Amino acid sequence: MVPGNTAESRALMAVVTRRRERFGITRTCVVANRGMISTANVRALEDKGLEYILGTRKRTTRAISDVVLTSDAPMTPLILERLQD
């Protein structure tokens, strides 16, 4: 548990680390909503070699609008290059 006034983006890596240690998890794919996204979190996930799926606003980039919003599929995977560090 984290204190109730802790921002989600600041709690993510602490929670991931504790769960991996507690349950002996070696391979992890972190799935997080946009409230947990921060440059520091993405960098930490990549530094630890963890896979991740992060939500984003639909209209964040043109690629999302062009690919995801024009598809009728229930799920449209889209991998974008990181836009900023």
Coordinates of N, CA and C in Angstrom, one line a residue:
M1 N 0.8 -1.2 0.0 CA 0.0 0.0 0.0 C 0.9 1.2 0.0
V2 N 0.4 2.3 -0.6 CA 1.0 3.6 -0.6 C 0.1 4.6 0.0
P3 N 0.6 5.6 0.6 CA -0.3 6.6 1.2 C -1.3 7.1 0.2
G4 N -2.5 7.5 0.7 CA -3.6 7.9 -0.2 C -3.3 9.2 -1.0
N5 N -2.4 10.0 -0.5 CA -2.1 11.2 -1.2 C -0.9 11.1 -2.2
T6 N -0.5 9.9 -2.5 CA 0.7 9.7 -3.4 C 0.2 9.6 -4.8
A7 N 0.8 10.4 -5.7 CA 0.4 10.4 -7.1 C 0.7 9.1 -7.7
E8 N -0.3 8.6 -8.6 CA -0.1 7.3 -9.2 C 1.2 7.2 -9.9
S9 N 1.6 8.2 -10.6 CA 2.9 8.2 -11.4 C 4.1 8.0 -10.5
R10 N 4.0 8.4 -9.3 CA 5.1 8.3 -8.3 C 5.1 6.9 -7.7
A11 N 4.0 6.2 -7.6 CA 3.9 5.0 -6.9 C 4.1 3.8 -7.8
L12 N 4.1 3.9 -9.1 CA 4.1 2.8 -10.1 C 5.3 1.9 -9.9
M13 N 6.5 2.5 -9.9 CA 7.7 1.6 -9.9 C 7.9 1.0 -8.5
A14 N 7.5 1.7 -7.5 CA 7.6 1.1 -6.1 C 6.7 -0.1 -6.0
V15 N 5.5 0.0 -6.6 CA 4.5 -1.2 -6.5 C 5.1 -2.3 -7.4
V16 N 5.5 -2.0 -8.6 CA 6.1 -3.1 -9.5 C 7.2 -3.8 -8.8
T17 N 8.1 -3.0 -8.2 CA 9.3 -3.6 -7.6 C 8.9 -4.5 -6.4
R18 N 8.0 -4.0 -5.6 CA 7.6 -4.8 -4.4 C 6.9 -6.1 -4.8
R19 N 6.0 -6.0 -5.8 CA 5.3 -7.2 -6.3 C 6.3 -8.3 -6.9
R20 N 7.2 -7.8 -7.7 CA 8.2 -8.7 -8.3 C 9.0 -9.4 -7.2
E21 N 9.5 -8.6 -6.2 CA 10.3 -9.2 -5.1 C 9.4 -10.2 -4.2
R22 N 8.2 -9.7 -3.9 CA 7.4 -10.5 -3.0 C 7.0 -11.9 -3.6
F23 N 6.7 -11.9 -4.9 CA 6.2 -13.1 -5.5 C 7.2 -13.8 -6.4
G24 N 8.4 -13.3 -6.4 CA 9.5 -13.9 -7.2 C 9.2 -13.9 -8.7
I25 N 8.6 -12.8 -9.1 CA 8.2 -12.6 -10.6 C 9.5 -12.2 -11.3
T26 N 9.8 -12.9 -12.4 CA 10.9 -12.5 -13.2 C 10.5 -11.8 -14.5
R27 N 9.5 -12.2 -15.1 CA 9.0 -11.5 -16.4 C 7.7 -10.8 -16.1
T28 N 7.7 -9.5 -16.4 CA 6.6 -8.6 -16.1 C 6.2 -7.8 -17.3
C29 N 5.0 -7.6 -17.5 CA 4.5 -6.7 -18.5 C 3.5 -5.7 -17.7
V30 N 4.0 -4.5 -17.6 CA 3.2 -3.5 -16.8 C 2.2 -2.9 -17.7
V31 N 0.9 -2.9 -17.3 CA -0.2 -2.3 -18.1 C -0.7 -1.1 -17.2
A32 N -0.6 0.1 -17.7 CA -0.9 1.3 -16.9 C -1.8 2.3 -17.7
N33 N -2.6 3.0 -17.0 CA -3.4 4.0 -17.7 C -2.6 5.3 -17.8
R34 N -3.1 6.3 -18.4 CA -2.3 7.5 -18.7 C -2.0 8.3 -17.4
G35 N -2.7 8.0 -16.3 CA -2.3 8.7 -15.1 C -1.0 8.2 -14.5
M36 N -0.5 7.1 -14.9 CA 0.7 6.5 -14.4 C 1.9 6.8 -15.3
I37 N 1.7 7.5 -16.5 CA 2.7 7.7 -17.4 C 3.5 8.9 -17.0
S38 N 4.8 8.7 -17.0 CA 5.7 9.9 -16.8 C 7.0 9.5 -17.5
T39 N 7.8 10.4 -17.9 CA 9.1 10.2 -18.5 C 10.0 9.3 -17.6
A40 N 9.9 9.6 -16.3 CA 10.7 8.8 -15.3 C 10.3 7.4 -15.3
N41 N 8.9 7.1 -15.3 CA 8.4 5.8 -15.3 C 8.8 5.0 -16.5
V42 N 8.7 5.6 -17.7 CA 9.1 4.9 -18.9 C 10.6 4.6 -18.9
R43 N 11.3 5.5 -18.5 CA 12.8 5.3 -18.4 C 13.1 4.2 -17.4
A44 N 12.4 4.2 -16.2 CA 12.7 3.1 -15.2 C 12.2 1.7 -15.8
L45 N 11.1 1.7 -16.4 CA 10.6 0.4 -17.0 C 11.7 -0.1 -18.0
E46 N 12.1 0.8 -18.9 CA 13.1 0.3 -19.9 C 14.5 0.0 -19.2
D47 N 14.9 0.7 -18.2 CA 16.1 0.4 -17.6 C 16.1 -1.0 -16.9
K48 N 14.9 -1.3 -16.4 CA 14.8 -2.6 -15.8 C 14.5 -3.8 -16.8
G49 N 14.3 -3.4 -18.0 CA 14.0 -4.4 -19.1 C 12.6 -4.9 -19.0
L50 N 11.7 -4.1 -18.5 CA 10.3 -4.6 -18.3 C 9.5 -4.2 -19.6
E51 N 8.6 -5.1 -20.0 CA 7.7 -4.8 -21.1 C 6.6 -3.9 -20.5
Y52 N 6.0 -3.1 -21.3 CA 4.9 -2.3 -20.8 C 3.9 -1.9 -21.9
I53 N 2.7 -1.7 -21.5 CA 1.6 -1.2 -22.3 C 1.0 0.0 -21.6
L54 N 1.1 1.2 -22.2 CA 0.7 2.4 -21.6 C -0.5 3.0 -22.4
G55 N -1.5 3.4 -21.7 CA -2.6 4.1 -22.3 C -2.2 5.5 -22.6
T56 N -2.9 6.1 -23.6 CA -2.7 7.5 -23.9 C -4.0 8.1 -24.4
R57 N -4.0 9.4 -24.5 CA -5.2 10.1 -25.1 C -5.3 9.7 -26.6
K58 N -6.5 9.5 -27.1 CA -6.6 9.1 -28.5 C -6.0 10.0 -29.5
R59 N -6.0 11.3 -29.2 CA -5.6 12.3 -30.2 C -4.2 12.8 -29.9
T60 N -3.4 12.1 -29.2 CA -2.1 12.6 -28.8 C -1.2 12.8 -30.0
T61 N -1.3 11.8 -30.9 CA -0.5 11.9 -32.2 C -1.3 11.6 -33.4
R62 N -0.9 12.1 -34.5 CA -1.5 11.8 -35.8 C -1.6 10.3 -36.0
A63 N -0.5 9.6 -35.7 CA -0.5 8.2 -36.0 C -1.7 7.4 -35.2
I64 N -2.0 7.9 -34.0 CA -3.1 7.2 -33.3 C -4.4 7.5 -34.0
S65 N -4.6 8.7 -34.4 CA -5.8 9.1 -35.2 C -5.9 8.3 -36.5
D66 N -4.8 8.3 -37.2 CA -4.8 7.6 -38.5 C -5.0 6.1 -38.5
V67 N -4.4 5.5 -37.5 CA -4.5 4.0 -37.4 C -5.6 3.5 -36.5
V68 N -5.6 3.9 -35.3 CA -6.5 3.3 -34.3 C -7.9 3.8 -34.5
L69 N -8.1 5.1 -34.7 CA -9.5 5.6 -34.8 C -10.2 5.2 -36.1
T70 N -9.5 4.8 -37.1 CA -10.1 4.4 -38.3 C -10.4 2.9 -38.4
S71 N -10.0 2.1 -37.4 CA -10.1 0.7 -37.4 C -11.4 0.3 -36.7
D72 N -12.1 -0.7 -37.2 CA -13.3 -1.2 -36.6 C -13.0 -2.4 -35.6
A73 N -11.7 -2.8 -35.6 CA -11.3 -3.9 -34.8 C -11.5 -3.6 -33.3
P74 N -11.8 -4.6 -32.5 CA -11.9 -4.3 -31.0 C -10.6 -3.9 -30.4
M75 N -9.5 -4.3 -31.0 CA -8.2 -4.0 -30.4 C -7.3 -3.7 -31.6
T76 N -6.6 -2.6 -31.6 CA -5.7 -2.2 -32.6 C -4.3 -2.0 -32.0
P77 N -3.4 -2.9 -32.1 CA -2.1 -2.7 -31.5 C -1.3 -1.6 -32.4
L78 N -0.6 -0.7 -31.7 CA 0.1 0.3 -32.3 C 1.4 0.6 -31.5
I79 N 2.5 0.5 -32.1 CA 3.7 0.7 -31.5 C 4.3 2.0 -32.1
L80 N 4.5 3.0 -31.2 CA 5.1 4.3 -31.7 C 6.5 4.4 -31.2
E81 N 7.3 5.1 -31.9 CA 8.6 5.5 -31.4 C 8.4 6.5 -30.3
R82 N 9.2 6.5 -29.3 CA 9.1 7.5 -28.3 C 9.3 8.9 -28.9
L83 N 8.3 9.8 -28.5 CA 8.3 11.1 -29.1 C 9.2 12.0 -28.4
Q84 N 9.5 11.8 -27.1 CA 10.4 12.7 -26.3 C 11.0 11.9 -25.2
D85 N 12.1 12.4 -24.7 CA 12.8 11.8 -23.6 C 12.4 12.5 -22.3

